[in-house]
Amino acid sequence: MARVLTPRAEDFPRWYQDLIAKAKLADNGPVRGTMVIRPAGYAIWERMQAEMDARIKAAGAENAYFPLFIPESYLKREAEHVEGFSPELAVVTHGGGKQLAEPVVVRPTSETVIGEFMAKWIDSYRDLPLLLNQWANVVRWELRPRVFLRTSEFLWQEGHTAHATREDARAYARKILHEAYEDLMVNVLGIPVVVGLKTARERFAGATATYTCEGMMGDGKALQLGTSHELGQNFAKAFDISYSSAEGGREHAWTTSWGTSTRMLGGLIMAHGDDNGLRVPPRLAPIQAYVMIVKAGDGVGEAAAKLRDALRDAGVRVALDDRTDTAFGRRAVDAELRGYPVRVEVGPRDLAAGNAVVVRRTDGSKAPTPVADVVDAVLAALEADQQALHDEALAHRRSRTVEVSTLAEAIEAAATGWAMVPWSAVGIAGEAEANGQGVTVRCLLRADGSVPDNEDEPDLTAILARAY
Amino acid sequence: MARVLTPRAEDFPRWYQDLIAKAKLADNGPVRGTMVIRPAGYAIWERMQAEMDARIKAAGAENAYFPLFIPESYLKREAEHVEGFSPELAVVTHGGGKQLAEPVVVRPTSETVIGEFMAKWIDSYRDLPLLLNQWANVVRWELRPRVFLRTSEFLWQEGHTAHATREDARAYARKILHEAYEDLMVNVLGIPVVVGLKTARERFAGATATYTCEGMMGDGKALQLGTSHELGQNFAKAFDISYSSAEGGREHAWTTSWGTSTRMLGGLIMAHGDDNGLRVPPRLAPIQAYVMIVKAGDGVGEAAAKLRDALRDAGVRVALDDRTDTAFGRRAVDAELRGYPVRVEVGPRDLAAGNAVVVRRTDGSKAPTPVADVVDAVLAALEADQQALHDEALAHRRSRTVEVSTLAEAIEAAATGWAMVPWSAVGIAGEAEANGQGVTVRCLLRADGSVPDNEDEPDLTAILARAY
């Protein structure tokens, strides 16, 4: 078979770009740094959204929608926040054919405008917790854009909540972190993320604690796939989000925010893709089984359509490819590129023997299978390959992670993977030194793997890596 | 009961604003003309989206996402199109801390950028039809904004398709019009829309034909709830969307576009709302049955929770209101405002007699019902009230529509409702005259009620009305 993609080992970034182009997942937009998400890519995003949205709702948050345009003055109310964002802002100066009296900013995130409305909506402790989420586009001007990973406009969900106490805010930020983000990433995306605490240096602007889900990509680098923040009372004070307590006093609320984005599509590609293209975990895949007519022949079309229907009836997301005017080999290469978990190839020769061929994308195995057994074989493959992709990614992460005891060793190890090193051996000075060499502290963990409350806890482990 | 809303008969626009505020559907955003869609409003929008998305996918279109920012130059390629939009544009002049070399426009619609990519993606007749849809926010600067009806930013779906022939494009524009838009509006939103052709004057900028769904609101005015456009080869020529035909020549494609938006939320309110608040048709309602604990008492909480569970098991979207620390009367008023189709009131007195009270929002009826019969009663009410709301709206539309034969009569009739008048009695001059008096031609119909291909067909009927 002719080489379709630049092999990963040869040039990983090039492989990534090739894959996105050839699998028709996305294109660059006409304005620098923007992207067009094509149907094949967007269908995966829709499945991520649906799975995430269900988890967010199960955690009690409600969806709402806040405006794209934010008055410039809002961003200035929380000093640290504006510093974090100002170089990235897109500013609208003209509207309705006139220069605007006050320029408006295209939201880089909605903390400020949501803070303003929380202040209006919250009156008493009875109004708390207020648990909001929105699905929206945001804009952060990117000088070195990369499709899905860093784009000037991206799609995301941003949750914003207000609570009566610090404890309640913390518990909710962690609930989303584990029950929505970690669960989705591990059990649907099949990416064995490490969940930990960001250092002060890596924290979100305005947050008192940032929790993160970090995934290892195929080249050993880290990708931050989602973050959940405790904002303390910083935003509540800046926007006067306060409530009358049961005791009658007036108190500032404690707020959180949390987000995941189309960046997860980049993570999916880089965590599971191979030299033949994307591999989509079955639970996520918009098309789980791809029934292909190899070439026209006696009863082939009918048999393929019957299999499609039988798979659909069994609850499988299925598509039928009957484009026999395009060469089968080309269509098979496309199916590999797209990463459909299972292909069912129906051709005259196999069919004459009563078989269709079940091809598994995860390991490339091809099994001639009696037509009557195809549905069971597909169901079994989908179940097994969800786990197989996860386990392969976990084995990869383990093989590329080393435990070391000094900063120098950690920086060296980060050239090819992740380093686990005592946080006490790094510290603030060590972190700055690592940063100077392109290595960052991805997160801090407790000895038992759980998530610390702050970086001053004893015996923390730091994960150092290069990152996207 | 104290008056909650300004009565419709007293001041319809005020009633509309009151309802949106008191049912907590939306707020005005901080930047003029923008809106915040609150959870109660957004939940209805999500249901509209889900129902619409399923219909669009059933019609074969795939979702994609195109950038928010469009180079200013794109809009200038199709002269009529830019004229239609230029006074409404929001322009970004600064990004990443610098003035941009070329200002970018915040999309007022995505025809132009999608045209650009269709040109890249379409090569041969095999690539046609190309059927795309996107869910997105768009911006059109509004000088006289009104929540849901005219806002500077709104949410919508915009479909864009390319076809090999005019006939195929026309058939698809009409397929969406009837199978997605009309079907959703009539059978889910319960709004008996009239579907017809826009006159040249009312046509979308750049279209060769615009089809529309027009609903009558509670005050007799019309609201355009969705439009589907044939764009001829105008955009295909401006963006060079061409294909090599089976015969080997190079041909321009024929394109369509079609959209529905958060404006449907405004239409829903004004079509079905009454003096007590919103009435949401059961098929659309995010909460179909609202189980309320009237006040705490022996076994009340358990009985209410059991009913909630039984309703959920029967496939009903249900919520439980157990906030007994808030007065029941206030909660009941809120439930009326929100328009939940059925309330199930569970209180100690009725429960002692083995009953709960089933309250139907549509007609206000209250029926004490044996607890064991509640699920059946709710299911029957949901079924009946979907139809009842539709039929009430249809009766209203008929009672406020008159057939007349002259322009003068039509303009007079439009003061209180819709006028049906021979298009030949109006014509282009008559249409301008009507416009001068605040009356527009909403659409043109054939004698049998079907949708004409163009306004020059004989014996067309025009519907004249005031409109939002």
PDB file of C-alpha atoms in Angstrom, chain A residues 29-224:
ATOM      1  CA  GLY A  29      -9.874  29.334   7.891  1.00  0.00           C
ATOM      2  CA  PRO A  30      -9.265  32.445   5.764  1.00  0.00           C
ATOM      3  CA  VAL A  31      -8.492  34.634   8.782  1.00  0.00           C
ATOM      4  CA  ARG A  32      -5.176  33.603  10.270  1.00  0.00           C
ATOM      5  CA  GLY A  33      -5.492  31.149  13.143  1.00  0.00           C
ATOM      6  CA  THR A  34      -9.130  30.232  12.536  1.00  0.00           C
ATOM      7  CA  MET A  35     -10.301  26.801  11.445  1.00  0.00           C
ATOM      8  CA  VAL A  36     -13.071  25.180   9.478  1.00  0.00           C
ATOM      9  CA  ILE A  37     -14.250  21.989  11.146  1.00  0.00           C
ATOM     10  CA  ARG A  38     -15.362  19.680   8.349  1.00  0.00           C
ATOM     11  CA  PRO A  39     -18.228  17.191   8.724  1.00  0.00           C
ATOM     12  CA  ALA A  40     -15.947  14.241   9.581  1.00  0.00           C
ATOM     13  CA  GLY A  41     -14.330  16.243  12.392  1.00  0.00           C
ATOM     14  CA  TYR A  42     -17.497  17.928  13.540  1.00  0.00           C
ATOM     15  CA  ALA A  43     -19.357  14.631  13.878  1.00  0.00           C
ATOM     16  CA  ILE A  44     -16.751  13.542  16.431  1.00  0.00           C
ATOM     17  CA  TRP A  45     -17.056  16.874  18.228  1.00  0.00           C
ATOM     18  CA  GLU A  46     -20.849  16.453  18.372  1.00  0.00           C
ATOM     19  CA  ARG A  47     -20.401  13.076  20.047  1.00  0.00           C
ATOM     20  CA  MET A  48     -17.937  14.584  22.542  1.00  0.00           C
ATOM     21  CA  GLN A  49     -20.433  17.349  23.220  1.00  0.00           C
ATOM     22  CA  ALA A  50     -23.324  14.983  23.752  1.00  0.00           C
ATOM     23  CA  GLU A  51     -21.338  12.814  26.166  1.00  0.00           C
ATOM     24  CA  MET A  52     -19.953  15.839  28.023  1.00  0.00           C
ATOM     25  CA  ASP A  53     -23.284  17.608  28.137  1.00  0.00           C
ATOM     26  CA  ALA A  54     -24.950  14.573  29.721  1.00  0.00           C
ATOM     27  CA  ARG A  55     -22.251  14.464  32.425  1.00  0.00           C
ATOM     28  CA  ILE A  56     -22.489  18.190  33.112  1.00  0.00           C
ATOM     29  CA  LYS A  57     -26.250  17.968  33.456  1.00  0.00           C
ATOM     30  CA  ALA A  58     -25.915  14.918  35.693  1.00  0.00           C
ATOM     31  CA  ALA A  59     -23.687  17.083  37.914  1.00  0.00           C
ATOM     32  CA  GLY A  60     -26.601  19.500  38.228  1.00  0.00           C
ATOM     33  CA  ALA A  61     -25.485  22.377  36.010  1.00  0.00           C
ATOM     34  CA  GLU A  62     -27.883  24.031  33.562  1.00  0.00           C
ATOM     35  CA  ASN A  63     -27.013  25.390  30.148  1.00  0.00           C
ATOM     36  CA  ALA A  64     -27.423  29.064  29.324  1.00  0.00           C
ATOM     37  CA  TYR A  65     -26.026  31.459  26.743  1.00  0.00           C
ATOM     38  CA  PHE A  66     -24.170  34.713  27.365  1.00  0.00           C
ATOM     39  CA  PRO A  67     -23.219  37.284  24.733  1.00  0.00           C
ATOM     40  CA  LEU A  68     -20.208  37.100  22.427  1.00  0.00           C
ATOM     41  CA  PHE A  69     -19.463  40.789  22.991  1.00  0.00           C
ATOM     42  CA  ILE A  70     -18.201  42.028  26.335  1.00  0.00           C
ATOM     43  CA  PRO A  71     -17.673  45.694  27.262  1.00  0.00           C
ATOM     44  CA  GLU A  72     -13.948  46.374  27.487  1.00  0.00           C
ATOM     45  CA  SER A  73     -14.461  47.764  30.994  1.00  0.00           C
ATOM     46  CA  TYR A  74     -15.605  44.375  32.326  1.00  0.00           C
ATOM     47  CA  LEU A  75     -12.252  42.805  31.685  1.00  0.00           C
ATOM     48  CA  LYS A  76     -10.486  45.472  33.668  1.00  0.00           C
ATOM     49  CA  ARG A  77     -12.342  44.781  36.892  1.00  0.00           C
ATOM     50  CA  GLU A  78     -10.313  41.764  37.818  1.00  0.00           C
ATOM     51  CA  ALA A  79      -6.716  42.869  37.398  1.00  0.00           C
ATOM     52  CA  GLU A  80      -5.047  39.495  37.142  1.00  0.00           C
ATOM     53  CA  HIS A  81      -7.672  38.286  34.689  1.00  0.00           C
ATOM     54  CA  VAL A  82      -7.173  41.153  32.244  1.00  0.00           C
ATOM     55  CA  GLU A  83      -3.408  40.731  32.375  1.00  0.00           C
ATOM     56  CA  GLY A  84      -3.849  37.091  31.472  1.00  0.00           C
ATOM     57  CA  PHE A  85      -5.877  37.901  28.400  1.00  0.00           C
ATOM     58  CA  SER A  86      -5.119  41.344  27.018  1.00  0.00           C
ATOM     59  CA  PRO A  87      -2.572  40.369  24.346  1.00  0.00           C
ATOM     60  CA  GLU A  88      -5.025  37.799  22.992  1.00  0.00           C
ATOM     61  CA  LEU A  89      -8.107  39.983  22.593  1.00  0.00           C
ATOM     62  CA  ALA A  90     -10.024  40.710  19.405  1.00  0.00           C
ATOM     63  CA  VAL A  91     -11.646  44.136  19.631  1.00  0.00           C
ATOM     64  CA  VAL A  92     -14.700  45.376  17.745  1.00  0.00           C
ATOM     65  CA  THR A  93     -14.496  49.111  17.157  1.00  0.00           C
ATOM     66  CA  HIS A  94     -17.222  49.521  14.542  1.00  0.00           C
ATOM     67  CA  GLY A  95     -20.826  48.368  14.566  1.00  0.00           C
ATOM     68  CA  GLY A  96     -23.905  49.333  12.579  1.00  0.00           C
ATOM     69  CA  GLY A  97     -21.810  51.473  10.240  1.00  0.00           C
ATOM     70  CA  LYS A  98     -20.412  53.685  13.027  1.00  0.00           C
ATOM     71  CA  GLN A  99     -17.474  53.810  15.389  1.00  0.00           C
ATOM     72  CA  LEU A 100     -18.605  52.525  18.785  1.00  0.00           C
ATOM     73  CA  ALA A 101     -18.501  54.822  21.793  1.00  0.00           C
ATOM     74  CA  GLU A 102     -16.949  52.008  23.845  1.00  0.00           C
ATOM     75  CA  PRO A 103     -15.089  49.256  21.984  1.00  0.00           C
ATOM     76  CA  VAL A 104     -16.293  45.749  22.774  1.00  0.00           C
ATOM     77  CA  VAL A 105     -14.187  42.676  23.185  1.00  0.00           C
ATOM     78  CA  VAL A 106     -14.967  39.314  21.604  1.00  0.00           C
ATOM     79  CA  ARG A 107     -15.135  36.972  24.606  1.00  0.00           C
ATOM     80  CA  PRO A 108     -11.895  35.118  25.339  1.00  0.00           C
ATOM     81  CA  THR A 109     -13.884  33.429  28.137  1.00  0.00           C
ATOM     82  CA  SER A 110     -17.067  34.560  29.867  1.00  0.00           C
ATOM     83  CA  GLU A 111     -16.075  34.822  33.547  1.00  0.00           C
ATOM     84  CA  THR A 112     -16.658  38.555  33.616  1.00  0.00           C
ATOM     85  CA  VAL A 113     -20.020  38.774  31.900  1.00  0.00           C
ATOM     86  CA  ILE A 114     -21.318  35.755  33.768  1.00  0.00           C
ATOM     87  CA  GLY A 115     -20.051  37.291  36.995  1.00  0.00           C
ATOM     88  CA  GLU A 116     -22.082  40.412  36.233  1.00  0.00           C
ATOM     89  CA  PHE A 117     -25.264  38.374  35.804  1.00  0.00           C
ATOM     90  CA  MET A 118     -24.638  36.115  38.763  1.00  0.00           C
ATOM     91  CA  ALA A 119     -24.538  39.279  40.829  1.00  0.00           C
ATOM     92  CA  LYS A 120     -28.000  40.209  39.513  1.00  0.00           C
ATOM     93  CA  TRP A 121     -29.517  36.759  39.921  1.00  0.00           C
ATOM     94  CA  ILE A 122     -28.182  35.818  43.326  1.00  0.00           C
ATOM     95  CA  ASP A 123     -29.884  37.374  46.281  1.00  0.00           C
ATOM     96  CA  SER A 124     -30.146  34.834  49.075  1.00  0.00           C
ATOM     97  CA  TYR A 125     -28.417  31.649  50.136  1.00  0.00           C
ATOM     98  CA  ARG A 126     -31.460  29.905  48.628  1.00  0.00           C
ATOM     99  CA  ASP A 127     -30.157  30.892  45.178  1.00  0.00           C
ATOM    100  CA  LEU A 128     -26.932  28.955  45.776  1.00  0.00           C
ATOM    101  CA  PRO A 129     -25.310  26.990  44.404  1.00  0.00           C
ATOM    102  CA  LEU A 130     -25.880  28.536  40.978  1.00  0.00           C
ATOM    103  CA  LEU A 131     -24.537  26.048  38.449  1.00  0.00           C
ATOM    104  CA  LEU A 132     -24.243  27.292  34.862  1.00  0.00           C
ATOM    105  CA  ASN A 133     -22.641  25.993  31.709  1.00  0.00           C
ATOM    106  CA  GLN A 134     -22.502  27.296  28.175  1.00  0.00           C
ATOM    107  CA  TRP A 135     -21.444  25.878  24.823  1.00  0.00           C
ATOM    108  CA  ALA A 136     -19.900  28.681  22.820  1.00  0.00           C
ATOM    109  CA  ASN A 137     -17.144  29.939  20.585  1.00  0.00           C
ATOM    110  CA  VAL A 138     -14.374  32.041  22.110  1.00  0.00           C
ATOM    111  CA  VAL A 139     -11.545  34.028  20.564  1.00  0.00           C
ATOM    112  CA  ARG A 140      -7.933  34.292  21.693  1.00  0.00           C
ATOM    113  CA  TRP A 141      -5.640  35.695  19.050  1.00  0.00           C
ATOM    114  CA  GLU A 142      -2.941  33.115  18.344  1.00  0.00           C
ATOM    115  CA  LEU A 143       0.424  33.960  16.871  1.00  0.00           C
ATOM    116  CA  ARG A 144       1.414  30.314  16.317  1.00  0.00           C
ATOM    117  CA  PRO A 145      -1.882  28.589  15.543  1.00  0.00           C
ATOM    118  CA  ARG A 146      -2.277  24.840  15.119  1.00  0.00           C
ATOM    119  CA  VAL A 147      -5.551  23.254  14.137  1.00  0.00           C
ATOM    120  CA  PHE A 148      -7.556  22.030  17.167  1.00  0.00           C
ATOM    121  CA  LEU A 149      -4.643  22.709  19.557  1.00  0.00           C
ATOM    122  CA  ARG A 150      -4.261  26.456  19.366  1.00  0.00           C
ATOM    123  CA  THR A 151      -6.681  28.371  17.205  1.00  0.00           C
ATOM    124  CA  SER A 152      -7.758  31.990  17.376  1.00  0.00           C
ATOM    125  CA  GLU A 153     -11.364  30.836  17.581  1.00  0.00           C
ATOM    126  CA  PHE A 154     -12.355  27.576  19.197  1.00  0.00           C
ATOM    127  CA  LEU A 155     -15.488  25.878  20.446  1.00  0.00           C
ATOM    128  CA  TRP A 156     -15.825  24.914  24.058  1.00  0.00           C
ATOM    129  CA  GLN A 157     -18.026  24.528  27.049  1.00  0.00           C
ATOM    130  CA  GLU A 158     -17.378  26.820  29.958  1.00  0.00           C
ATOM    131  CA  GLY A 159     -18.967  26.153  33.313  1.00  0.00           C
ATOM    132  CA  HIS A 160     -19.356  28.879  35.920  1.00  0.00           C
ATOM    133  CA  THR A 161     -20.717  28.261  39.369  1.00  0.00           C
ATOM    134  CA  ALA A 162     -21.272  30.228  42.572  1.00  0.00           C
ATOM    135  CA  HIS A 163     -21.377  28.693  46.030  1.00  0.00           C
ATOM    136  CA  ALA A 164     -21.956  29.738  49.615  1.00  0.00           C
ATOM    137  CA  THR A 165     -18.697  28.308  50.931  1.00  0.00           C
ATOM    138  CA  ARG A 166     -15.161  27.593  49.809  1.00  0.00           C
ATOM    139  CA  GLU A 167     -15.697  23.916  50.615  1.00  0.00           C
ATOM    140  CA  ASP A 168     -18.743  23.661  48.412  1.00  0.00           C
ATOM    141  CA  ALA A 169     -16.966  25.448  45.544  1.00  0.00           C
ATOM    142  CA  ARG A 170     -13.965  23.171  45.878  1.00  0.00           C
ATOM    143  CA  ALA A 171     -16.110  20.055  45.977  1.00  0.00           C
ATOM    144  CA  TYR A 172     -17.934  21.136  42.822  1.00  0.00           C
ATOM    145  CA  ALA A 173     -14.775  22.037  40.895  1.00  0.00           C
ATOM    146  CA  ARG A 174     -13.514  18.548  41.740  1.00  0.00           C
ATOM    147  CA  LYS A 175     -16.826  16.871  40.954  1.00  0.00           C
ATOM    148  CA  ILE A 176     -16.698  18.247  37.404  1.00  0.00           C
ATOM    149  CA  LEU A 177     -12.998  17.404  37.167  1.00  0.00           C
ATOM    150  CA  HIS A 178     -13.555  13.749  37.993  1.00  0.00           C
ATOM    151  CA  GLU A 179     -17.147  12.904  37.117  1.00  0.00           C
ATOM    152  CA  ALA A 180     -17.369  14.862  33.883  1.00  0.00           C
ATOM    153  CA  TYR A 181     -13.862  15.436  32.543  1.00  0.00           C
ATOM    154  CA  GLU A 182     -11.822  12.490  33.751  1.00  0.00           C
ATOM    155  CA  ASP A 183     -14.687  10.086  33.213  1.00  0.00           C
ATOM    156  CA  LEU A 184     -15.289  11.276  29.648  1.00  0.00           C
ATOM    157  CA  MET A 185     -11.606  11.294  28.739  1.00  0.00           C
ATOM    158  CA  VAL A 186     -10.811   7.891  30.195  1.00  0.00           C
ATOM    159  CA  ASN A 187     -14.005   5.998  29.448  1.00  0.00           C
ATOM    160  CA  VAL A 188     -15.162   7.547  26.187  1.00  0.00           C
ATOM    161  CA  LEU A 189     -12.080   9.109  24.590  1.00  0.00           C
ATOM    162  CA  GLY A 190      -9.962   6.226  25.887  1.00  0.00           C
ATOM    163  CA  ILE A 191      -7.198   8.601  26.992  1.00  0.00           C
ATOM    164  CA  PRO A 192      -5.725   7.640  30.394  1.00  0.00           C
ATOM    165  CA  VAL A 193      -5.327  11.208  31.650  1.00  0.00           C
ATOM    166  CA  VAL A 194      -3.455  12.104  34.801  1.00  0.00           C
ATOM    167  CA  VAL A 195      -5.477  14.426  36.994  1.00  0.00           C
ATOM    168  CA  GLY A 196      -3.631  16.874  39.205  1.00  0.00           C
ATOM    169  CA  LEU A 197      -3.123  20.399  40.488  1.00  0.00           C
ATOM    170  CA  LYS A 198      -1.418  23.133  38.468  1.00  0.00           C
ATOM    171  CA  THR A 199       1.414  25.088  40.079  1.00  0.00           C
ATOM    172  CA  ALA A 200       0.909  28.780  40.833  1.00  0.00           C
ATOM    173  CA  ARG A 201       2.859  29.586  37.685  1.00  0.00           C
ATOM    174  CA  GLU A 202       0.555  27.538  35.460  1.00  0.00           C
ATOM    175  CA  ARG A 203      -2.665  28.543  37.172  1.00  0.00           C
ATOM    176  CA  PHE A 204      -5.517  30.263  35.312  1.00  0.00           C
ATOM    177  CA  ALA A 205      -5.415  34.063  35.645  1.00  0.00           C
ATOM    178  CA  GLY A 206      -7.560  34.951  38.634  1.00  0.00           C
ATOM    179  CA  ALA A 207      -7.872  31.422  40.027  1.00  0.00           C
ATOM    180  CA  THR A 208      -6.815  30.266  43.492  1.00  0.00           C
ATOM    181  CA  ALA A 209      -6.454  26.667  42.292  1.00  0.00           C
ATOM    182  CA  THR A 210      -6.447  25.087  38.840  1.00  0.00           C
ATOM    183  CA  TYR A 211      -6.993  21.364  38.394  1.00  0.00           C
ATOM    184  CA  THR A 212      -6.068  19.734  35.114  1.00  0.00           C
ATOM    185  CA  CYS A 213      -6.422  16.570  33.040  1.00  0.00           C
ATOM    186  CA  GLU A 214      -3.163  15.842  31.204  1.00  0.00           C
ATOM    187  CA  GLY A 215      -2.902  13.307  28.437  1.00  0.00           C
ATOM    188  CA  MET A 216       0.228  11.863  26.877  1.00  0.00           C
ATOM    189  CA  MET A 217       0.362  12.161  23.105  1.00  0.00           C
ATOM    190  CA  GLY A 218       1.956   9.705  20.684  1.00  0.00           C
ATOM    191  CA  ASP A 219       5.253  11.616  20.709  1.00  0.00           C
ATOM    192  CA  GLY A 220       5.520  11.603  24.503  1.00  0.00           C
ATOM    193  CA  LYS A 221       4.474  15.229  24.953  1.00  0.00           C
ATOM    194  CA  ALA A 222       1.669  16.304  27.258  1.00  0.00           C
ATOM    195  CA  LEU A 223      -1.600  17.920  26.271  1.00  0.00           C
ATOM    196  CA  GLN A 224      -3.840  19.705  28.755  1.00  0.00           C
TER     197      GLN A 224
END
